[in-house]
PDB file of C-alpha atoms in Angstrom:
ATOM      1  CA  MET A   1      43.291  66.736 110.518  1.00  0.00           C
ATOM      2  CA  ALA A   2      44.571  65.975 107.032  1.00  0.00           C
ATOM      3  CA  GLU A   3      45.415  62.394 106.283  1.00  0.00           C
ATOM      4  CA  THR A   4      49.147  61.871 106.316  1.00  0.00           C
ATOM      5  CA  GLU A   5      50.619  58.993 104.424  1.00  0.00           C
ATOM      6  CA  VAL A   6      53.711  57.397 105.905  1.00  0.00           C
ATOM      7  CA  GLU A   7      55.393  55.810 102.917  1.00  0.00           C
ATOM      8  CA  ARG A   8      58.130  53.242 103.413  1.00  0.00           C
ATOM      9  CA  PRO A   9      60.510  52.072 100.706  1.00  0.00           C
ATOM     10  CA  SER A  10      60.191  48.603  99.309  1.00  0.00           C
ATOM     11  CA  PRO A  11      62.745  46.109 100.637  1.00  0.00           C
ATOM     12  CA  ALA A  12      65.867  45.358  98.647  1.00  0.00           C
ATOM     13  CA  PRO A  13      65.489  42.581  96.059  1.00  0.00           C
ATOM     14  CA  GLY A  14      65.641  39.157  97.621  1.00  0.00           C
ATOM     15  CA  ARG A  15      64.611  40.365 101.066  1.00  0.00           C
ATOM     16  CA  HIS A  16      61.228  39.572 102.569  1.00  0.00           C
ATOM     17  CA  ALA A  17      59.166  42.625 103.572  1.00  0.00           C
ATOM     18  CA  PRO A  18      57.657  42.532 107.059  1.00  0.00           C
ATOM     19  CA  PRO A  19      53.844  42.618 107.082  1.00  0.00           C
ATOM     20  CA  PRO A  20      52.573  46.206 107.164  1.00  0.00           C
ATOM     21  CA  SER A  21      51.170  47.405 110.476  1.00  0.00           C
ATOM     22  CA  PRO A  22      47.508  48.489 110.837  1.00  0.00           C
ATOM     23  CA  ASP A  23      48.669  52.114 110.788  1.00  0.00           C
ATOM     24  CA  GLU A  24      50.168  51.540 107.344  1.00  0.00           C
ATOM     25  CA  LEU A  25      46.787  50.375 106.042  1.00  0.00           C
ATOM     26  CA  VAL A  26      44.214  52.488 107.898  1.00  0.00           C
ATOM     27  CA  ALA A  27      43.913  56.268 107.671  1.00  0.00           C
ATOM     28  CA  GLY A  28      41.133  56.722 110.219  1.00  0.00           C
ATOM     29  CA  TYR A  29      38.163  55.237 112.059  1.00  0.00           C
ATOM     30  CA  VAL A  30      34.594  56.438 112.468  1.00  0.00           C
ATOM     31  CA  ALA A  31      31.865  55.315 114.863  1.00  0.00           C
ATOM     32  CA  ARG A  32      28.360  56.747 114.521  1.00  0.00           C
ATOM     33  CA  PRO A  33      25.623  55.648 116.936  1.00  0.00           C
ATOM     34  CA  ALA A  34      22.142  54.646 115.882  1.00  0.00           C
ATOM     35  CA  GLY A  35      19.626  57.436 115.507  1.00  0.00           C
ATOM     36  CA  THR A  36      22.078  60.092 114.284  1.00  0.00           C
ATOM     37  CA  GLY A  37      19.222  61.690 112.399  1.00  0.00           C
ATOM     38  CA  ALA A  38      18.207  62.212 108.798  1.00  0.00           C
ATOM     39  CA  ARG A  39      21.677  63.462 107.846  1.00  0.00           C
ATOM     40  CA  GLY A  40      23.254  60.063 108.369  1.00  0.00           C
ATOM     41  CA  THR A  41      27.013  59.928 107.767  1.00  0.00           C
ATOM     42  CA  VAL A  42      28.795  61.963 105.113  1.00  0.00           C
ATOM     43  CA  VAL A  43      31.201  59.933 102.987  1.00  0.00           C
ATOM     44  CA  LEU A  44      33.860  62.178 101.505  1.00  0.00           C
ATOM     45  CA  PRO A  45      35.238  61.561  98.009  1.00  0.00           C
ATOM     46  CA  GLY A  46      38.203  59.201  97.900  1.00  0.00           C
ATOM     47  CA  GLY A  47      38.505  55.886  99.601  1.00  0.00           C
ATOM     48  CA  PRO A  48      38.143  52.967  99.699  1.00  0.00           C
ATOM     49  CA  ARG A  49      36.396  52.202 103.000  1.00  0.00           C
ATOM     50  CA  LEU A  50      35.086  49.340 105.096  1.00  0.00           C
ATOM     51  CA  TYR A  51      31.999  49.532 107.272  1.00  0.00           C
ATOM     52  CA  MET A  52      29.795  47.440 109.533  1.00  0.00           C
ATOM     53  CA  LEU A  53      26.178  48.150 110.451  1.00  0.00           C
ATOM     54  CA  VAL A  54      25.244  46.909 113.914  1.00  0.00           C
ATOM     55  CA  ASP A  55      21.514  46.154 114.293  1.00  0.00           C
ATOM     56  CA  GLY A  56      18.718  47.740 112.280  1.00  0.00           C
ATOM     57  CA  ALA A  57      20.547  47.767 108.955  1.00  0.00           C
ATOM     58  CA  THR A  58      17.631  46.758 106.724  1.00  0.00           C
ATOM     59  CA  GLU A  59      16.837  50.303 105.547  1.00  0.00           C
ATOM     60  CA  ALA A  60      20.405  51.570 105.157  1.00  0.00           C
ATOM     61  CA  ARG A  61      21.302  53.165 101.834  1.00  0.00           C
ATOM     62  CA  LEU A  62      24.210  54.948 100.171  1.00  0.00           C
ATOM     63  CA  THR A  63      23.595  57.850  97.789  1.00  0.00           C
ATOM     64  CA  ILE A  64      26.348  59.035  95.447  1.00  0.00           C
ATOM     65  CA  ARG A  65      25.122  62.051  93.492  1.00  0.00           C
ATOM     66  CA  ARG A  66      21.703  60.902  92.249  1.00  0.00           C
ATOM     67  CA  ARG A  67      22.315  57.151  92.423  1.00  0.00           C
ATOM     68  CA  THR A  68      21.190  55.237  95.505  1.00  0.00           C
ATOM     69  CA  SER A  69      22.319  51.754  96.540  1.00  0.00           C
ATOM     70  CA  ALA A  70      19.844  49.978  98.816  1.00  0.00           C
ATOM     71  CA  PRO A  71      19.546  47.879 100.792  1.00  0.00           C
ATOM     72  CA  LEU A  72      23.179  47.926 101.824  1.00  0.00           C
ATOM     73  CA  PRO A  73      25.126  44.855 102.869  1.00  0.00           C
ATOM     74  CA  ARG A  74      25.561  44.807 106.636  1.00  0.00           C
ATOM     75  CA  ILE A  75      29.335  44.407 106.305  1.00  0.00           C
ATOM     76  CA  GLY A  76      30.458  46.237 103.220  1.00  0.00           C
ATOM     77  CA  PHE A  77      33.223  47.665 101.084  1.00  0.00           C
ATOM     78  CA  ILE A  78      32.822  51.101  99.530  1.00  0.00           C
ATOM     79  CA  GLY A  79      35.119  51.539  96.557  1.00  0.00           C
ATOM     80  CA  PRO A  80      36.757  54.856  95.664  1.00  0.00           C
ATOM     81  CA  THR A  81      34.104  57.552  95.353  1.00  0.00           C
ATOM     82  CA  THR A  82      34.400  60.408  92.881  1.00  0.00           C
ATOM     83  CA  SER A  83      32.072  62.759  94.768  1.00  0.00           C
ATOM     84  CA  VAL A  84      30.652  63.241  98.233  1.00  0.00           C
ATOM     85  CA  ALA A  85      28.114  60.592  99.270  1.00  0.00           C
ATOM     86  CA  GLN A  86      25.537  60.105 102.012  1.00  0.00           C
ATOM     87  CA  LEU A  87      25.292  56.905 104.037  1.00  0.00           C
ATOM     88  CA  ASP A  88      21.922  56.789 105.795  1.00  0.00           C
ATOM     89  CA  HIS A  89      21.991  54.059 108.418  1.00  0.00           C
ATOM     90  CA  GLY A  90      18.848  54.907 110.412  1.00  0.00           C
ATOM     91  CA  GLY A  91      18.596  52.732 113.488  1.00  0.00           C
ATOM     92  CA  ALA A  92      21.920  50.973 112.936  1.00  0.00           C
ATOM     93  CA  MET A  93      25.213  51.869 114.532  1.00  0.00           C
ATOM     94  CA  LEU A  94      27.930  52.480 111.941  1.00  0.00           C
ATOM     95  CA  LEU A  95      31.522  51.332 112.451  1.00  0.00           C
ATOM     96  CA  GLY A  96      33.756  52.364 109.582  1.00  0.00           C
ATOM     97  CA  LEU A  97      37.342  52.904 108.526  1.00  0.00           C
ATOM     98  CA  ARG A  98      39.189  54.636 105.716  1.00  0.00           C
ATOM     99  CA  LEU A  99      42.020  52.797 104.024  1.00  0.00           C
ATOM    100  CA  ARG A 100      45.231  54.547 103.096  1.00  0.00           C
ATOM    101  CA  ALA A 101      45.872  55.308  99.449  1.00  0.00           C
ATOM    102  CA  THR A 102      48.576  52.640  99.155  1.00  0.00           C
ATOM    103  CA  ALA A 103      46.771  49.916 101.135  1.00  0.00           C
ATOM    104  CA  TRP A 104      44.891  48.157  98.339  1.00  0.00           C
ATOM    105  CA  PRO A 105      47.697  46.009  96.825  1.00  0.00           C
ATOM    106  CA  THR A 106      48.319  44.534 100.284  1.00  0.00           C
ATOM    107  CA  LEU A 107      44.640  43.653 100.698  1.00  0.00           C
ATOM    108  CA  SER A 108      43.681  42.314  97.280  1.00  0.00           C
ATOM    109  CA  ASP A 109      44.984  41.310  93.855  1.00  0.00           C
ATOM    110  CA  ARG A 110      41.874  42.671  92.117  1.00  0.00           C
ATOM    111  CA  ASP A 111      41.580  45.783  89.977  1.00  0.00           C
ATOM    112  CA  LEU A 112      40.243  48.502  92.298  1.00  0.00           C
ATOM    113  CA  SER A 113      38.618  50.430  89.430  1.00  0.00           C
ATOM    114  CA  ARG A 114      36.000  47.650  89.260  1.00  0.00           C
ATOM    115  CA  PHE A 115      34.597  49.017  92.520  1.00  0.00           C
ATOM    116  CA  THR A 116      34.762  52.774  91.891  1.00  0.00           C
ATOM    117  CA  ASP A 117      31.535  54.469  93.052  1.00  0.00           C
ATOM    118  CA  ARG A 118      30.153  51.090  94.153  1.00  0.00           C
ATOM    119  CA  VAL A 119      29.334  49.400  97.435  1.00  0.00           C
ATOM    120  CA  VAL A 120      29.564  45.605  97.711  1.00  0.00           C
ATOM    121  CA  PRO A 121      29.614  43.028 100.522  1.00  0.00           C
ATOM    122  CA  LEU A 122      33.099  42.636 101.969  1.00  0.00           C
ATOM    123  CA  THR A 123      32.860  38.966 100.993  1.00  0.00           C
ATOM    124  CA  THR A 124      32.958  40.109  97.350  1.00  0.00           C
ATOM    125  CA  ILE A 125      36.503  41.283  98.017  1.00  0.00           C
ATOM    126  CA  ASP A 126      37.381  38.281 100.159  1.00  0.00           C
ATOM    127  CA  PRO A 127      34.919  35.353 100.403  1.00  0.00           C
ATOM    128  CA  GLY A 128      36.475  34.372 103.719  1.00  0.00           C
ATOM    129  CA  ALA A 129      36.182  37.812 105.333  1.00  0.00           C
ATOM    130  CA  ALA A 130      34.951  37.479 108.913  1.00  0.00           C
ATOM    131  CA  PRO A 131      35.159  40.710 110.934  1.00  0.00           C
ATOM    132  CA  ASP A 132      34.393  40.585 114.663  1.00  0.00           C
ATOM    133  CA  GLU A 133      30.691  41.462 114.788  1.00  0.00           C
ATOM    134  CA  ARG A 134      30.730  41.837 118.581  1.00  0.00           C
ATOM    135  CA  ALA A 135      33.567  44.347 118.627  1.00  0.00           C
ATOM    136  CA  PRO A 136      32.990  47.710 120.347  1.00  0.00           C
ATOM    137  CA  ASP A 137      34.636  49.802 117.616  1.00  0.00           C
ATOM    138  CA  ALA A 138      35.811  49.708 114.016  1.00  0.00           C
ATOM    139  CA  ALA A 139      39.445  49.067 114.903  1.00  0.00           C
ATOM    140  CA  ALA A 140      38.570  45.900 116.811  1.00  0.00           C
ATOM    141  CA  ALA A 141      35.865  44.862 114.342  1.00  0.00           C
ATOM    142  CA  PHE A 142      38.145  44.758 111.311  1.00  0.00           C
ATOM    143  CA  ALA A 143      41.387  43.814 113.070  1.00  0.00           C
ATOM    144  CA  PRO A 144      40.973  40.055 112.351  1.00  0.00           C
ATOM    145  CA  TRP A 145      40.436  40.598 108.622  1.00  0.00           C
ATOM    146  CA  LEU A 146      43.233  43.155 108.279  1.00  0.00           C
ATOM    147  CA  ALA A 147      45.585  40.849 110.181  1.00  0.00           C
ATOM    148  CA  ALA A 148      44.770  37.982 107.822  1.00  0.00           C
ATOM    149  CA  GLN A 149      45.422  40.178 104.778  1.00  0.00           C
ATOM    150  CA  ARG A 150      48.696  41.507 106.194  1.00  0.00           C
ATOM    151  CA  THR A 151      50.052  37.994 106.561  1.00  0.00           C
ATOM    152  CA  ALA A 152      48.778  36.749 103.191  1.00  0.00           C
ATOM    153  CA  GLY A 153      52.131  37.442 101.548  1.00  0.00           C
ATOM    154  CA  ARG A 154      51.097  40.167  99.092  1.00  0.00           C
ATOM    155  CA  ALA A 155      53.883  42.633  98.423  1.00  0.00           C
ATOM    156  CA  ARG A 156      53.597  46.358  98.850  1.00  0.00           C
ATOM    157  CA  ASP A 157      53.370  48.223  95.548  1.00  0.00           C
ATOM    158  CA  GLY A 158      56.558  50.289  95.476  1.00  0.00           C
ATOM    159  CA  VAL A 159      55.475  52.303  92.434  1.00  0.00           C
ATOM    160  CA  ALA A 160      52.151  53.206  94.076  1.00  0.00           C
ATOM    161  CA  GLN A 161      54.065  54.416  97.119  1.00  0.00           C
ATOM    162  CA  GLN A 162      56.298  56.529  94.897  1.00  0.00           C
ATOM    163  CA  ILE A 163      53.279  58.041  93.124  1.00  0.00           C
ATOM    164  CA  VAL A 164      51.712  59.119  96.422  1.00  0.00           C
ATOM    165  CA  ALA A 165      55.031  60.472  97.718  1.00  0.00           C
ATOM    166  CA  LEU A 166      55.600  62.471  94.505  1.00  0.00           C
ATOM    167  CA  ILE A 167      52.100  63.983  94.592  1.00  0.00           C
ATOM    168  CA  ASP A 168      52.453  64.970  98.237  1.00  0.00           C
ATOM    169  CA  ALA A 169      55.904  66.459  97.695  1.00  0.00           C
ATOM    170  CA  SER A 170      54.912  68.347  94.530  1.00  0.00           C
ATOM    171  CA  PRO A 171      51.142  69.004  94.540  1.00  0.00           C
ATOM    172  CA  ARG A 172      51.431  71.070  91.340  1.00  0.00           C
ATOM    173  CA  ALA A 173      53.001  68.154  89.444  1.00  0.00           C
ATOM    174  CA  SER A 174      51.438  67.132  86.135  1.00  0.00           C
ATOM    175  CA  VAL A 175      50.840  63.643  84.804  1.00  0.00           C
ATOM    176  CA  ALA A 176      53.749  64.139  82.399  1.00  0.00           C
ATOM    177  CA  GLU A 177      56.040  65.098  85.287  1.00  0.00           C
ATOM    178  CA  LEU A 178      54.985  62.020  87.255  1.00  0.00           C
ATOM    179  CA  CYS A 179      55.781  59.811  84.277  1.00  0.00           C
ATOM    180  CA  ALA A 180      59.190  61.443  83.881  1.00  0.00           C
ATOM    181  CA  ALA A 181      60.019  61.047  87.568  1.00  0.00           C
ATOM    182  CA  LEU A 182      58.978  57.379  87.563  1.00  0.00           C
ATOM    183  CA  GLY A 183      60.494  56.565  84.173  1.00  0.00           C
ATOM    184  CA  ILE A 184      57.250  55.082  82.834  1.00  0.00           C
ATOM    185  CA  THR A 185      54.851  55.846  79.986  1.00  0.00           C
ATOM    186  CA  PRO A 186      51.472  57.594  80.457  1.00  0.00           C
ATOM    187  CA  ARG A 187      49.759  54.346  79.505  1.00  0.00           C
ATOM    188  CA  HIS A 188      51.669  52.442  82.202  1.00  0.00           C
ATOM    189  CA  LEU A 189      50.879  55.140  84.783  1.00  0.00           C
ATOM    190  CA  SER A 190      47.201  54.988  83.869  1.00  0.00           C
ATOM    191  CA  ALA A 191      47.135  51.211  84.323  1.00  0.00           C
ATOM    192  CA  ILE A 192      48.808  51.469  87.734  1.00  0.00           C
ATOM    193  CA  CYS A 193      46.487  54.231  88.955  1.00  0.00           C
ATOM    194  CA  LEU A 194      43.318  52.452  87.836  1.00  0.00           C
ATOM    195  CA  ARG A 195      44.343  49.157  89.390  1.00  0.00           C
ATOM    196  CA  THR A 196      45.745  50.580  92.641  1.00  0.00           C
ATOM    197  CA  PHE A 197      43.731  53.759  93.253  1.00  0.00           C
ATOM    198  CA  GLY A 198      40.621  53.049  91.183  1.00  0.00           C
ATOM    199  CA  LEU A 199      40.959  56.325  89.270  1.00  0.00           C
ATOM    200  CA  PRO A 200      42.862  57.668  86.237  1.00  0.00           C
ATOM    201  CA  PRO A 201      46.081  59.609  86.949  1.00  0.00           C
ATOM    202  CA  LYS A 202      44.698  63.131  86.535  1.00  0.00           C
ATOM    203  CA  ARG A 203      41.830  62.403  88.911  1.00  0.00           C
ATOM    204  CA  VAL A 204      44.248  60.882  91.428  1.00  0.00           C
ATOM    205  CA  LEU A 205      46.356  64.059  91.337  1.00  0.00           C
ATOM    206  CA  VAL A 206      43.473  66.495  91.709  1.00  0.00           C
ATOM    207  CA  LEU A 207      41.460  64.499  94.237  1.00  0.00           C
ATOM    208  CA  ARG A 208      44.402  63.751  96.531  1.00  0.00           C
ATOM    209  CA  ARG A 209      45.359  67.427  96.642  1.00  0.00           C
ATOM    210  CA  PHE A 210      41.753  68.409  97.296  1.00  0.00           C
ATOM    211  CA  LEU A 211      41.222  65.881 100.087  1.00  0.00           C
ATOM    212  CA  ARG A 212      44.375  66.842 101.954  1.00  0.00           C
ATOM    213  CA  VAL A 213      43.167  70.455 102.034  1.00  0.00           C
ATOM    214  CA  LEU A 214      39.554  69.544 102.781  1.00  0.00           C
ATOM    215  CA  ARG A 215      40.382  67.371 105.795  1.00  0.00           C
ATOM    216  CA  ARG A 216      42.736  70.081 107.055  1.00  0.00           C
ATOM    217  CA  LEU A 217      40.125  72.851 106.778  1.00  0.00           C
ATOM    218  CA  LEU A 218      36.976  71.015 107.873  1.00  0.00           C
ATOM    219  CA  PRO A 219      37.658  71.395 111.612  1.00  0.00           C
ATOM    220  CA  ASP A 220      39.285  74.841 111.375  1.00  0.00           C
ATOM    221  CA  THR A 221      39.523  77.254 108.434  1.00  0.00           C
ATOM    222  CA  ARG A 222      42.086  79.561 110.026  1.00  0.00           C
ATOM    223  CA  GLY A 223      45.147  79.981 107.862  1.00  0.00           C
ATOM    224  CA  ALA A 224      43.244  78.740 104.816  1.00  0.00           C
ATOM    225  CA  GLY A 225      45.218  80.922 102.412  1.00  0.00           C
ATOM    226  CA  ARG A 226      48.544  79.376 103.387  1.00  0.00           C
ATOM    227  CA  VAL A 227      47.102  75.855 103.398  1.00  0.00           C
ATOM    228  CA  LEU A 228      45.700  76.336  99.877  1.00  0.00           C
ATOM    229  CA  TRP A 229      48.934  77.798  98.510  1.00  0.00           C
ATOM    230  CA  GLU A 230      51.119  75.068 100.002  1.00  0.00           C
ATOM    231  CA  ALA A 231      48.795  72.458  98.492  1.00  0.00           C
ATOM    232  CA  GLY A 232      49.152  73.916  95.004  1.00  0.00           C
ATOM    233  CA  TYR A 233      45.978  76.011  94.772  1.00  0.00           C
ATOM    234  CA  VAL A 234      46.342  79.400  93.102  1.00  0.00           C
ATOM    235  CA  ASP A 235      43.629  81.053  95.221  1.00  0.00           C
ATOM    236  CA  HIS A 236      40.317  80.444  97.019  1.00  0.00           C
ATOM    237  CA  SER A 237      38.332  80.383  93.758  1.00  0.00           C
ATOM    238  CA  HIS A 238      40.548  77.545  92.494  1.00  0.00           C
ATOM    239  CA  PHE A 239      39.683  75.490  95.596  1.00  0.00           C
ATOM    240  CA  ALA A 240      36.008  76.524  95.399  1.00  0.00           C
ATOM    241  CA  LYS A 241      35.873  75.073  91.887  1.00  0.00           C
ATOM    242  CA  ASP A 242      37.068  71.709  93.194  1.00  0.00           C
ATOM    243  CA  CYS A 243      34.500  71.934  96.013  1.00  0.00           C
ATOM    244  CA  ARG A 244      31.745  72.240  93.430  1.00  0.00           C
ATOM    245  CA  ARG A 245      33.252  69.368  91.432  1.00  0.00           C
ATOM    246  CA  PHE A 246      33.653  66.905  94.303  1.00  0.00           C
ATOM    247  CA  LEU A 247      31.168  68.125  96.941  1.00  0.00           C
ATOM    248  CA  ASP A 248      28.497  69.773  94.785  1.00  0.00           C
ATOM    249  CA  SER A 249      28.593  72.548  97.398  1.00  0.00           C
ATOM    250  CA  SER A 250      30.988  74.869  99.208  1.00  0.00           C
ATOM    251  CA  LEU A 251      33.313  74.122 102.129  1.00  0.00           C
ATOM    252  CA  HIS A 252      31.128  76.372 104.296  1.00  0.00           C
ATOM    253  CA  ALA A 253      27.989  74.424 103.361  1.00  0.00           C
ATOM    254  CA  LEU A 254      29.665  71.098 104.141  1.00  0.00           C
ATOM    255  CA  ARG A 255      30.871  72.360 107.533  1.00  0.00           C
ATOM    256  CA  GLN A 256      27.338  73.508 108.346  1.00  0.00           C
ATOM    257  CA  HIS A 257      25.907  70.174 107.236  1.00  0.00           C
ATOM    258  CA  LEU A 258      28.315  68.245 109.424  1.00  0.00           C
ATOM    259  CA  GLY A 259      27.764  70.528 112.410  1.00  0.00           C
ATOM    260  CA  ASP A 260      28.563  68.626 115.580  1.00  0.00           C
ATOM    261  CA  GLY A 261      27.228  65.378 114.165  1.00  0.00           C
ATOM    262  CA  GLY A 262      30.581  63.627 114.014  1.00  0.00           C
ATOM    263  CA  ASP A 263      33.406  63.051 111.584  1.00  0.00           C
ATOM    264  CA  PRO A 264      32.755  62.098 107.965  1.00  0.00           C
ATOM    265  CA  LEU A 265      33.813  58.669 106.744  1.00  0.00           C
TER     266      LEU A 265
END
């Protein structure tokens, strides 16, 4: 199912915003048992993500295009990825979660573009991060850390929420049209997108549109023509071009690769 962002307006000036709920920060959870085979876990473009490797994590590695990061931290943060990646976790169980597009300003004051296409220990993001390592699933594992971040007093980024809402409402919108709707300059938009989404504006536009369609069509390709048109694609070849750009393959090839091996991260 396609990720659906539930955007909420910023509070009126002078009013304190209630801490966001977990559902406002997390788009989805993944649990992959040890011994899932050589395919490991597919990490779709986008992000960012959190993960924990339970037992046997010494040989785990993440490959983005032709660059491999190994060994991986046992509890890690994967920044925004610009192409499909492969997380091989061998004998370790993987507990992971995908953050929503607008979650980052609530979780950190750092520039997210510093972590694009990188994986780092979660303690790099927050030295005091202490997920529950005995938890049975990703939701329980990261609940303590997410709760601490939600109550840290960081404000939601109202402009980031508006950007996401505008893209979702008008998937054919251009960078110039976004600037006009927000009343900001292209330079200001670029700074916001890099800091909040880890990517420049044009890449944010194209990748968000692509991912919404991809997650909708991965489980079921029926009605693909309507889904593509509503998302702003001219035709199947237009979408196929983005598949080659972000997946280095076709939708059909990715569906075959995933098989019944579980959801991608």
